[in-house]
Coordinates of C-alpha atoms and ligand atoms in Angstrom, one line a residue:
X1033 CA 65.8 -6.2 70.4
X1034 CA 68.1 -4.3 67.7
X1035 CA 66.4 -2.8 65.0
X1036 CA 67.5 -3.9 61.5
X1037 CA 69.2 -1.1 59.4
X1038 CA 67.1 -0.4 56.1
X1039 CA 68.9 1.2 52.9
X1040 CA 67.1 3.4 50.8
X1041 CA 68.0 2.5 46.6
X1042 CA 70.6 5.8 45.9
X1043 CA 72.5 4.4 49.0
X1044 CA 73.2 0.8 47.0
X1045 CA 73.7 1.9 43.6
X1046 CA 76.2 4.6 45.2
X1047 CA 78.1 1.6 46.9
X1048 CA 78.3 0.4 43.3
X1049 CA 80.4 3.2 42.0
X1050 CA 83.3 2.2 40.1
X1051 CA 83.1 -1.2 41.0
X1052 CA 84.3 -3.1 38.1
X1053 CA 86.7 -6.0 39.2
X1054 CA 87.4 -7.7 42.9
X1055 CA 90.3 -5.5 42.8
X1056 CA 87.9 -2.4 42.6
X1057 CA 85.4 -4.1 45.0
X1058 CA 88.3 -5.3 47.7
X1059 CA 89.8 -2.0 47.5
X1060 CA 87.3 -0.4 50.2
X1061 CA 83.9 0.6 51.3
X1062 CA 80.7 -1.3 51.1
X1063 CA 79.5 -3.1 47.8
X1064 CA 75.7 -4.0 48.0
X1065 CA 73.4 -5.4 46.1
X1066 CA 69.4 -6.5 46.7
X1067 CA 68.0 -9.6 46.8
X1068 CA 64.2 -10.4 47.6
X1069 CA 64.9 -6.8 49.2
X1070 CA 67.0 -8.1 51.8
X1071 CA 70.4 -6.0 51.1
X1072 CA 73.8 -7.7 50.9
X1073 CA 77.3 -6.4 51.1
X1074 CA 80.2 -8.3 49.2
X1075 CA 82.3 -5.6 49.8
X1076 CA 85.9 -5.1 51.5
X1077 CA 86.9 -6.8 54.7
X1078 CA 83.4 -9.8 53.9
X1079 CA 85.9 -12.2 52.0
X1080 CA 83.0 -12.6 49.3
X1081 CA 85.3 -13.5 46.7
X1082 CA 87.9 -15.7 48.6
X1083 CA 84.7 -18.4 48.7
X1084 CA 82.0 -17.7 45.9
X1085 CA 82.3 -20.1 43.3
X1086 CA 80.5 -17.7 40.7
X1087 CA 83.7 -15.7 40.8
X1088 CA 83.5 -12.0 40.0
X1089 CA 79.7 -12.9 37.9
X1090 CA 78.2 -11.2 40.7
X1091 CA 80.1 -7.6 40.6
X1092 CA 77.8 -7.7 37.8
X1093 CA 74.8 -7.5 40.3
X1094 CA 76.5 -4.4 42.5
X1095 CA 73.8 -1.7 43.1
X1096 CA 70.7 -3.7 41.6
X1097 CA 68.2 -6.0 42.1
X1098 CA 70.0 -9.2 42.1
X1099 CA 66.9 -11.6 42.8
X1100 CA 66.7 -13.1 39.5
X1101 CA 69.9 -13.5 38.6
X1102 CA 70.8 -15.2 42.4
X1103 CA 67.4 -17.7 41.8
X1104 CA 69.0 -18.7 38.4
X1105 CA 72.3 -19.9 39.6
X1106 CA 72.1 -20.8 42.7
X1107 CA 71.1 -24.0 44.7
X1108 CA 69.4 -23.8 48.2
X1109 CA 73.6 -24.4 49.9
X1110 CA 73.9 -20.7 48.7
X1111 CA 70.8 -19.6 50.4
X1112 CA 71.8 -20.8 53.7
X1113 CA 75.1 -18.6 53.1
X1114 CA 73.3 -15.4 52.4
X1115 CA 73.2 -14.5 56.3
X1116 CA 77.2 -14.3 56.2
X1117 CA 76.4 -11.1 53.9
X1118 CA 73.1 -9.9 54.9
X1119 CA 73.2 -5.7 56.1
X1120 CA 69.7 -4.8 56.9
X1121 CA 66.5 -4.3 54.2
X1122 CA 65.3 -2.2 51.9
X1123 CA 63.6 1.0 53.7
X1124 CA 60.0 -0.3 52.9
X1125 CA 59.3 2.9 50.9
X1126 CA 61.9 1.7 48.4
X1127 CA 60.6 -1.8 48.2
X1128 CA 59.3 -2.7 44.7
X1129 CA 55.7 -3.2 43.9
X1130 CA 55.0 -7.3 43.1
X1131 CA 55.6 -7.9 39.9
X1132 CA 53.0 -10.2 38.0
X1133 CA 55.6 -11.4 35.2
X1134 CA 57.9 -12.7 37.5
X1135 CA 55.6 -14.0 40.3
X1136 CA 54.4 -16.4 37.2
X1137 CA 58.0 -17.4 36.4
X1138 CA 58.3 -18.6 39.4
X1139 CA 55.1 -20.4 39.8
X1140 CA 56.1 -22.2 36.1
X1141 CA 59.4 -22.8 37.9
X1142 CA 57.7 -24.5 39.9
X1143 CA 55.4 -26.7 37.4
X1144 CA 58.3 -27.1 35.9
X1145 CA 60.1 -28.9 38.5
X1146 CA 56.6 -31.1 39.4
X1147 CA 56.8 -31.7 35.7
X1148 CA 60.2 -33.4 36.0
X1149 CA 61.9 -31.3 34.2
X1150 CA 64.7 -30.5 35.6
X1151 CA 65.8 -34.2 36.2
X1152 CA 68.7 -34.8 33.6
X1153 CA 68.6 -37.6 31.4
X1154 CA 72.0 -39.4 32.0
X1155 CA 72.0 -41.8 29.2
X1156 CA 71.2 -38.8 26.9
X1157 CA 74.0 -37.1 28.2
X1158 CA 75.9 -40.1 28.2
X1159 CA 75.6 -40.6 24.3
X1160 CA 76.6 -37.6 23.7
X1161 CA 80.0 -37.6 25.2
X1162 CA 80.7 -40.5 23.4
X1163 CA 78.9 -39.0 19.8
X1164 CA 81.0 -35.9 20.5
X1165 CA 84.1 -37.5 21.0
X1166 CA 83.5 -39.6 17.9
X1167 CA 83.7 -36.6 15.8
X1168 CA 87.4 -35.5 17.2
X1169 CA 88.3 -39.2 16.9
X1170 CA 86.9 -39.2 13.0
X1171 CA 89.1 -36.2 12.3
X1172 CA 92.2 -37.1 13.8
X1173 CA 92.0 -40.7 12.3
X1174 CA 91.7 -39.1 9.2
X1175 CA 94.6 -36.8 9.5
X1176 CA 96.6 -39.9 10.6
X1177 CA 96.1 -41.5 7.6
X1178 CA 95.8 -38.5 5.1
X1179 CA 97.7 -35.9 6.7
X1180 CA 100.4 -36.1 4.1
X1181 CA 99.1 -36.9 0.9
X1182 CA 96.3 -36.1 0.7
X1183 CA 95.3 -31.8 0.6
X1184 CA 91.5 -32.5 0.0
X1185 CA 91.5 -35.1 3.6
X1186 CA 93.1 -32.7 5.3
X1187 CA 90.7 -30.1 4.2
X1188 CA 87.5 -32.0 5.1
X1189 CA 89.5 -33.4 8.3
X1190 CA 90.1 -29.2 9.6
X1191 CA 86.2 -29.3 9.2
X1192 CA 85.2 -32.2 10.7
X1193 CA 87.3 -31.0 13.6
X1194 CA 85.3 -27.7 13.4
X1195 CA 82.2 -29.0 14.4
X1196 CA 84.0 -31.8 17.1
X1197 CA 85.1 -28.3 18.8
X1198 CA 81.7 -26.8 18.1
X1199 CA 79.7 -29.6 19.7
X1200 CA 82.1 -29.8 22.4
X1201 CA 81.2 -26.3 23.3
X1202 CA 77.7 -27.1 24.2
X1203 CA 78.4 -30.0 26.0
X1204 CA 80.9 -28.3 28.4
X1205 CA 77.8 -25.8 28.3
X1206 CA 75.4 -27.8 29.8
X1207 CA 77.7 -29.7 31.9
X1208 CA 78.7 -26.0 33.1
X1209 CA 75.3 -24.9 34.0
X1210 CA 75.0 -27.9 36.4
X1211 CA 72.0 -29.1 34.0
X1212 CA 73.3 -32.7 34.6
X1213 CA 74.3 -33.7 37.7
X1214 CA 72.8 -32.4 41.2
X1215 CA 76.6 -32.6 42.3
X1216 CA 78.2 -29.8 40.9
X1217 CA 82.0 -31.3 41.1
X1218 CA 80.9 -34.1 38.6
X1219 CA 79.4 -31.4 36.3
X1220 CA 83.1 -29.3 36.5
X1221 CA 85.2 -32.5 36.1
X1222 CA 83.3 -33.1 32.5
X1223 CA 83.6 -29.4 31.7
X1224 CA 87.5 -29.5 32.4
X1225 CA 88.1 -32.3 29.9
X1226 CA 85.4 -31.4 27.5
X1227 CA 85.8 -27.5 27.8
X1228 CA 89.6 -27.4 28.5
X1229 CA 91.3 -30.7 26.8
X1230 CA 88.6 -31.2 24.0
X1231 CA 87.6 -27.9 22.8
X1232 CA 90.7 -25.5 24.4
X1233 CA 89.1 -22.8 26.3
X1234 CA 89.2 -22.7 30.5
X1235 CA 86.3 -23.0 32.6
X1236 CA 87.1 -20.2 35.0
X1237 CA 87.5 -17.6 31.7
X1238 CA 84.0 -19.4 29.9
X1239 CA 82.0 -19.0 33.5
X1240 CA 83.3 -15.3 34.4
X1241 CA 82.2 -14.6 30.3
X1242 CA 79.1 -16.2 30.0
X1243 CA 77.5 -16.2 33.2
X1244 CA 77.9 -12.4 33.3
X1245 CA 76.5 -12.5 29.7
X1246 CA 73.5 -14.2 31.7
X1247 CA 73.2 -11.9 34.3
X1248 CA 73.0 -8.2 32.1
X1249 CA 72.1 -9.8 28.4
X1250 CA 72.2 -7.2 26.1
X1251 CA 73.2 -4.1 28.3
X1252 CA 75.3 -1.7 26.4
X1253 CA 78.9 -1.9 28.4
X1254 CA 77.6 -4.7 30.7
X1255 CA 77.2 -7.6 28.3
X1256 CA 80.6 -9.1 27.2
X1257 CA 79.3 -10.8 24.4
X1258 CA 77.8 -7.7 22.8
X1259 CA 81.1 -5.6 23.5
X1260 CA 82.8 -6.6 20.6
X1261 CA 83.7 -3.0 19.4
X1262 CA 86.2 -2.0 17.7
X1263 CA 85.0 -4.8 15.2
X1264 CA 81.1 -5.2 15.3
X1265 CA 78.7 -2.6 15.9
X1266 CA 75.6 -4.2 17.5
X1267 CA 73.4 -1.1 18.8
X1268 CA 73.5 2.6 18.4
X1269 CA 74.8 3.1 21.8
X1270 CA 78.0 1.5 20.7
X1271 CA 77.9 4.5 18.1
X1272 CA 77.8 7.3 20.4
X1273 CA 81.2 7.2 21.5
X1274 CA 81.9 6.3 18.0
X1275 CA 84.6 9.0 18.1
X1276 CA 86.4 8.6 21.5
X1277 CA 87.3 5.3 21.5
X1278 CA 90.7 4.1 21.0
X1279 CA 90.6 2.1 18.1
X1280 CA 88.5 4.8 16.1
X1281 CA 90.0 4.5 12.5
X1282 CA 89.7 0.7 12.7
X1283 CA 86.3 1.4 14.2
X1284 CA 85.0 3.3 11.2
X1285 CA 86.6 0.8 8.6
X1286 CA 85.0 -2.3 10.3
X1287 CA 81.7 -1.0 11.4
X1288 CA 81.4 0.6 7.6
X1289 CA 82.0 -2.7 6.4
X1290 CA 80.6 -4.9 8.9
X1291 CA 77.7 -6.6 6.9
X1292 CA 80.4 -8.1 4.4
X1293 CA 82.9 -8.4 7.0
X1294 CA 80.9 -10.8 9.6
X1295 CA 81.5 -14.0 8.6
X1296 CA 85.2 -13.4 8.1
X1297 CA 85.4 -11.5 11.5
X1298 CA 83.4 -14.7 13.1
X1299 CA 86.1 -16.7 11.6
X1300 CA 88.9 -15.3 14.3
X1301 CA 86.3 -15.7 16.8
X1302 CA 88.1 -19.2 17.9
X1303 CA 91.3 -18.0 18.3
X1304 CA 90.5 -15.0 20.6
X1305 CA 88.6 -17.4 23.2
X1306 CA 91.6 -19.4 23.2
X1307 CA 94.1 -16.7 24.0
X1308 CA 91.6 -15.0 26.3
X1309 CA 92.1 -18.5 28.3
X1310 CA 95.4 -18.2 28.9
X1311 CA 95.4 -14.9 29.3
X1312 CA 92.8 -15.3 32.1
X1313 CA 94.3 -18.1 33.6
X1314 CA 97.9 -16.3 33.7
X1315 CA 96.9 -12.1 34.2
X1316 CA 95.5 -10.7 36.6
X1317 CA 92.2 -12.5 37.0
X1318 CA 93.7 -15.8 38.1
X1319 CA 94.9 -14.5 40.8
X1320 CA 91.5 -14.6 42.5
X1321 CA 90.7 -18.4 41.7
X1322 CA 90.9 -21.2 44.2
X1323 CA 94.8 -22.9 43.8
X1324 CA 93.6 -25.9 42.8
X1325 CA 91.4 -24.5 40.4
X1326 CA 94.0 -22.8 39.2
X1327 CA 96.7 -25.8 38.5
X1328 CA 93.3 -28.2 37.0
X1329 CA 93.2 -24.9 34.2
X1330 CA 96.5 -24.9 33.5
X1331 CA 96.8 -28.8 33.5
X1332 CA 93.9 -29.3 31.0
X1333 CA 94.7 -26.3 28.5
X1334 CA 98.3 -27.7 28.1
X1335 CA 97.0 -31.1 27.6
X1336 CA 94.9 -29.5 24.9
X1337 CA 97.8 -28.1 23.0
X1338 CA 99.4 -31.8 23.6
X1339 CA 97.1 -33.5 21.6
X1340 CA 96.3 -31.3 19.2
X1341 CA 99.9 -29.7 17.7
X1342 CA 101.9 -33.0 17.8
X1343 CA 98.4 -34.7 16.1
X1344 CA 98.8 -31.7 13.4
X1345 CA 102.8 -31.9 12.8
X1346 CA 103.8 -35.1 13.1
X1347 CA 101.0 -36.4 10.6
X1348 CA 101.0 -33.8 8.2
X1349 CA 103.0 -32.1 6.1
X1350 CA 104.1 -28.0 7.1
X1351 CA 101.7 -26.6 4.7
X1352 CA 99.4 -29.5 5.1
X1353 CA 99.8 -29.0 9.1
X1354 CA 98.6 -25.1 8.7
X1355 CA 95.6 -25.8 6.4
X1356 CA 94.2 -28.2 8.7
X1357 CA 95.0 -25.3 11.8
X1358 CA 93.7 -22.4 9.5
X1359 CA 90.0 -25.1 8.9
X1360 CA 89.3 -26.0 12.2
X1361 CA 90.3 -22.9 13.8
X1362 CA 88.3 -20.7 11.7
X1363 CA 85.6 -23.7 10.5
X1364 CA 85.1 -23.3 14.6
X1365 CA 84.9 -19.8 14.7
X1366 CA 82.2 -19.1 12.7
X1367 CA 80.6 -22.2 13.7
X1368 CA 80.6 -21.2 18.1
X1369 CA 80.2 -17.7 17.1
X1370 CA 77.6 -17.8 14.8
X1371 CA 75.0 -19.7 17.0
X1372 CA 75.9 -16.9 19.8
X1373 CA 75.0 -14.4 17.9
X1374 CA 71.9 -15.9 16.2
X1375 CA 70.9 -15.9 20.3
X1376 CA 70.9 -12.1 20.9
X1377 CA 72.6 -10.5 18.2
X1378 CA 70.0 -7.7 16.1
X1379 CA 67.7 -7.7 18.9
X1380 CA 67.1 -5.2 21.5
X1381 CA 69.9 -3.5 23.1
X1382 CA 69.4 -1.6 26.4
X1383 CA 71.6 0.8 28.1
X1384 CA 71.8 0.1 32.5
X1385 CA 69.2 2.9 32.8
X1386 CA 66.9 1.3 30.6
X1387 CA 67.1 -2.4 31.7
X1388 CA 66.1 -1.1 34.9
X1389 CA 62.2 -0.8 33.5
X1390 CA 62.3 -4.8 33.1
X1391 CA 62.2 -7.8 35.3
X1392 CA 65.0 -10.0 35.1
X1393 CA 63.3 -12.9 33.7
X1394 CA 61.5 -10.4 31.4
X1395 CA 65.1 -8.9 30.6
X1396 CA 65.8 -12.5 29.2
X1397 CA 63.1 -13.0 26.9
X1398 CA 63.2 -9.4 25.2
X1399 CA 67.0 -9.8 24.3
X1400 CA 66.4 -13.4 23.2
X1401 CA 65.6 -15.2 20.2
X1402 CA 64.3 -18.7 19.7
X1403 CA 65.4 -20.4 16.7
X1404 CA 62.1 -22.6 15.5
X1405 CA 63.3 -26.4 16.6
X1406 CA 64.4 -29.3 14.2
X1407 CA 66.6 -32.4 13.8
X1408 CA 69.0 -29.8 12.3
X1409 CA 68.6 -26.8 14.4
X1410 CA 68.3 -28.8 17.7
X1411 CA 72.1 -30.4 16.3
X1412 CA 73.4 -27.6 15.0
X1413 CA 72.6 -25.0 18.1
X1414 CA 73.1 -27.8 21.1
X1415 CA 69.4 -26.7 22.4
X1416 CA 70.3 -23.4 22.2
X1417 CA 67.6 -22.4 19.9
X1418 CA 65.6 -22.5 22.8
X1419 CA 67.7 -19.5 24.2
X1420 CA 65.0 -18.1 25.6
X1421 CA 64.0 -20.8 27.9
X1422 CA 67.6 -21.2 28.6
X1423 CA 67.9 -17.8 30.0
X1424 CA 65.2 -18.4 32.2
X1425 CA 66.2 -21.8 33.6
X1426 CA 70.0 -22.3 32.9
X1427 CA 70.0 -25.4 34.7
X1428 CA 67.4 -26.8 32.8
X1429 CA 68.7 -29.8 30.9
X1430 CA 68.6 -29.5 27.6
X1431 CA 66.6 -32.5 26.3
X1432 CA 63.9 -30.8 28.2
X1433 CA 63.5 -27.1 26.6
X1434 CA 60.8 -28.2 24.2
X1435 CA 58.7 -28.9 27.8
X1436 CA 59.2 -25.6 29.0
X1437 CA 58.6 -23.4 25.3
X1438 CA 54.9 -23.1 25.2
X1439 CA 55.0 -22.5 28.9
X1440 CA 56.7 -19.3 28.3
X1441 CA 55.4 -18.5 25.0
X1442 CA 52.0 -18.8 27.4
X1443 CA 53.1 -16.5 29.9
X1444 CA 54.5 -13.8 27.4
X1445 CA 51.7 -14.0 25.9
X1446 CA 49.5 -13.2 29.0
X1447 CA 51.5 -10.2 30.2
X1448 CA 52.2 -9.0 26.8
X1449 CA 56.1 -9.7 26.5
X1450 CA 57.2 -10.3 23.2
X1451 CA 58.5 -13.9 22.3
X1452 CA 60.5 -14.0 19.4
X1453 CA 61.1 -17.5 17.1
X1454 CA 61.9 -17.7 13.6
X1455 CA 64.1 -19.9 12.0
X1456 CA 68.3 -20.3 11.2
X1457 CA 67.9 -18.1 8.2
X1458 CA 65.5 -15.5 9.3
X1459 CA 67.7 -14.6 12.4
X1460 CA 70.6 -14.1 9.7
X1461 CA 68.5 -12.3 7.8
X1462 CA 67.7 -10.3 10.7
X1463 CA 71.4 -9.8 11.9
X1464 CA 72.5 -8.7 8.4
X1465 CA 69.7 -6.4 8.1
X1466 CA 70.9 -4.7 11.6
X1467 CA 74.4 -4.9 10.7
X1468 CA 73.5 -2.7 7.7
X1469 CA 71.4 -0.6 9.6
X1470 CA 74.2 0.7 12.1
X1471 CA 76.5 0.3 9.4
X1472 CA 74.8 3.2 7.3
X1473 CA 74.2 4.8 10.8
X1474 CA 78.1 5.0 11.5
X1475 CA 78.3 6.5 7.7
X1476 CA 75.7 9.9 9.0
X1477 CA 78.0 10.3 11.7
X1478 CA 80.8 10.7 9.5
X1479 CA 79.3 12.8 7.2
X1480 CA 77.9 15.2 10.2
X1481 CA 81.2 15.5 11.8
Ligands
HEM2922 C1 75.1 -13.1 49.1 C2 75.1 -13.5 47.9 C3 75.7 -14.7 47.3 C4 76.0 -15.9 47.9 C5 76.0 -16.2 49.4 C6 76.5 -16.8 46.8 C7 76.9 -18.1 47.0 C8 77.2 -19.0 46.0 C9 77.4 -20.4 46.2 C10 77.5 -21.1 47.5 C11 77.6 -21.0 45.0 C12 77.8 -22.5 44.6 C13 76.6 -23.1 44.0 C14 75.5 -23.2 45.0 O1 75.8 -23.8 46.1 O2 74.4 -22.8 44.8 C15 77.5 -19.9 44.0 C16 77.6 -20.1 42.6 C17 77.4 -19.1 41.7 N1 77.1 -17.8 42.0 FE1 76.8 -17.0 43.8 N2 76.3 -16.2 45.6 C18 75.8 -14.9 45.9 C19 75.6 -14.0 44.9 C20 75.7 -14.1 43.6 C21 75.3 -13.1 42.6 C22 74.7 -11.8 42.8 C23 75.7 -13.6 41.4 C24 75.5 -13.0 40.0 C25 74.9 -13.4 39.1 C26 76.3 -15.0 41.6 C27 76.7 -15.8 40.6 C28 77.0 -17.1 40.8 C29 77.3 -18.1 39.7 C30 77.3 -17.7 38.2 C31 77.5 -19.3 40.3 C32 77.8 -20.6 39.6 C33 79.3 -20.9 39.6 C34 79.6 -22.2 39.0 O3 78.9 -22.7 38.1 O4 80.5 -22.9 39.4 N3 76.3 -15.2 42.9 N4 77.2 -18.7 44.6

């Protein structure tokens, strides 16, 4: 009988060391991580990457715990792949003790799933593809018959287009998530034409992002959506190396002005998604994605830039033709970004050392915040006022949050986690306030150095 090989916890957070990209991770040695303590390498010479559809998501999971974040994403298909990468167990001295938070996460999990929950409503979803793309067709119809002579049209036509792009961006989200169909091709064919021709982003660059976001929310230097540096300030960790970093005289202009600068800085927010596509789908990074995957991304962004530059040129007039760019683009920007941020943004940041004291699922509801729900707010957020719940069960579908928020709020309340909800304007209000906070922060250090 041979005797399985047990890993103590310094020997997988060393194999993590410097392992940033597939590059890193494919360059040599092991690269483990833990799930249900059962330990897993993904490292050189396994050819994790070459098949794992989550990408380069789970270099995110190198050296730690990886149970949650493996339970969220994956279907039982993964499970029966673990055995490819399974290396031996934790040495049981290093095995966690139970955790009661989580062991009743995954018993509402499974109430949850008696409840029905996580059955998607296709007709829901149905209506609203076709209320979406309504929207973009309002706009453009509009700019057809306005674009040149009329500014005000064009104006109110930029807009309209704003929110089409918004609202497209949580659809591909919940397509993306697989919170619609049990097949997850279907889900990825929507999300290419609603992500990619629709809104203009790429799936590959949205799923590396976001998912990652998912799996560390609100770890200083681990979160992408939180590193937004030298721009936004969003935690005092992002202050200590205030003076190192490269950009450190646009640093201290933006972060002493970042309360008035927000919105404006939202307003670009667009633009930089759309050329991190490309770049994602043409540098470095796209070498790693599947070759069919690669031509779909290319196809569908180009066909996004089809549509909408000839719709914007040939109907309008030049300066027309860059109002209507500069209103949408923007409108969009601080319309996407400023739901993200209402999410997590001015709630509690961690560093990797201090995530460590949470559960994963308890991770998710400390760095989230629920935005109270109506007509408006459910609309306005595509469901992602219930951000908490959604970080605990991406692949729930959306029409079914409100099932699963006093569950939670329950369970939180039972082990003592705090739940945040308030509304739209008292998450600005608490944004702004934070803004300020590290704003006047940045000013001491300045003044002490
Ligand atoms: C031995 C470990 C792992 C195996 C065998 C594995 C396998 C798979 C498979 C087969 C899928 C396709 C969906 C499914 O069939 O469930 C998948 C998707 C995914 N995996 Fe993993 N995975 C592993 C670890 C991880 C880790 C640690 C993460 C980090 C969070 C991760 C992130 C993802 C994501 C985000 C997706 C969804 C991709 C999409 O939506 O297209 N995986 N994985």
């Amino acid at each position: 009988m041979t005797s399985v090989k047990t890993f103590t916890w310094a020997e997988v957070e060393q194999s993590a060391f410097k392992k940033k990209t597939i590059d890193d991770v494919n360059a040599g040695g092991p690269a483990l991580m833990v799930i249900h303590n059962k330990v897993y390498n993904i490292g050189a010479g396994t050819g994790f990457f070459k098949f794992h559809p989550g990408g380069a998501v789970a270099i995110s999971q190198l050296g730690k715990d990886a149970s949650g974040a493996f339970e969220v994403f994956h279907t039982e298909n993964a499970e029966s792949m673990m055995s490819d990468f399974y290396v031996g167990d934790l040495a049981p001295s290093e095995v966690p003790k139970p955790n009661a938070f989580k062991d009743d996460v995954d018993a509402l999990r499974i109430k949850l799933t008696e409840m029905g929950a996580f059955k998607s409503n296709k007709l829901y979803y149905l209506f609203k593809v076709f209320s979406t793309f309504s929207i973009g067709a309002f706009s453009a119809a509009t700019i057809v018959a306005y674009g040149r002579t009329s500014t005000l049209a064009v104006v109110f036509a930029g807009l309209v287009m704003a929110f089409f792009w918004q609202q497209s961006g949580w659809l591909a989200h919940d397509f993306l998530h697989h919170q619609v169909f049990k097949n997850h091709s279907y889900n990825n064919a929507v999300g290419y034409l609603v992500g990619n021709v629709w809104q203009g982003f790429s799936v590959g660059w949205w799923k590396d992002k976001h998912c990652t976001h998912h799996s560390v929310p609100n770890i200083h230097g681990e979160d992408p959506d939180i590193n937004t540096m030298p721009f936004l300030a969003w935690s005092e960790h992002a202050l200590e190396l205030f003076h190192d970093i490269k950009d450190a005289d646009v640093a201290r202009f933006f972060v002493a002005h970042q309360p008035i600068l927000f919105f404006p800085i939202l307003g670009i927010a667009r633009l930089a998604w759309c050329a991190s596509s490309i770049r994602f789908n043409i540098g470095e990074k796209a070498k790693h994605l599947d070759p069919n995957q690669a031509l779909i991304e290319k196809l569908t962004i180009a066909l996004h830039w089809m549509w909408l530059l000839p719709l914007t040129f040939v109907f309008c007039t030049p300066l027309h033709a860059l109002l209507f760019l500069f209103c949408s683009e923007c409108g969009c920007g601080v319309l996407l970004a400023f739901v993200f941020v209402v999410n997590h943004n001015g709630m509690p940041v961690y560093t990797a050392a201090e995530a460590k004291k949470f559960d994963f699922y308890e991770l998710q509801v400390r760095t989230g915040r629920d935005v109270i729900s109506n007509i408006f707010s459910d609309w306005f957020t595509g469901g992602l006022n219930y951000q908490i719940e959604h970080h605990m069960f991406p692949t729930l579908p959306r029409h079914n949050f409100w099932m699963a928020q006093p569950l939670v709020q329950d369970l939180c309340k039972k082990h003592d986690v705090p739940f945040h909800k308030t509304t739209l304007l008292g998450g600005t209000g608490e944004i702004l306030k934070r803004l300020d906070g590290l704003s006047k922060a940045a000013g001491q250090i300045r003044i002490e150095n």
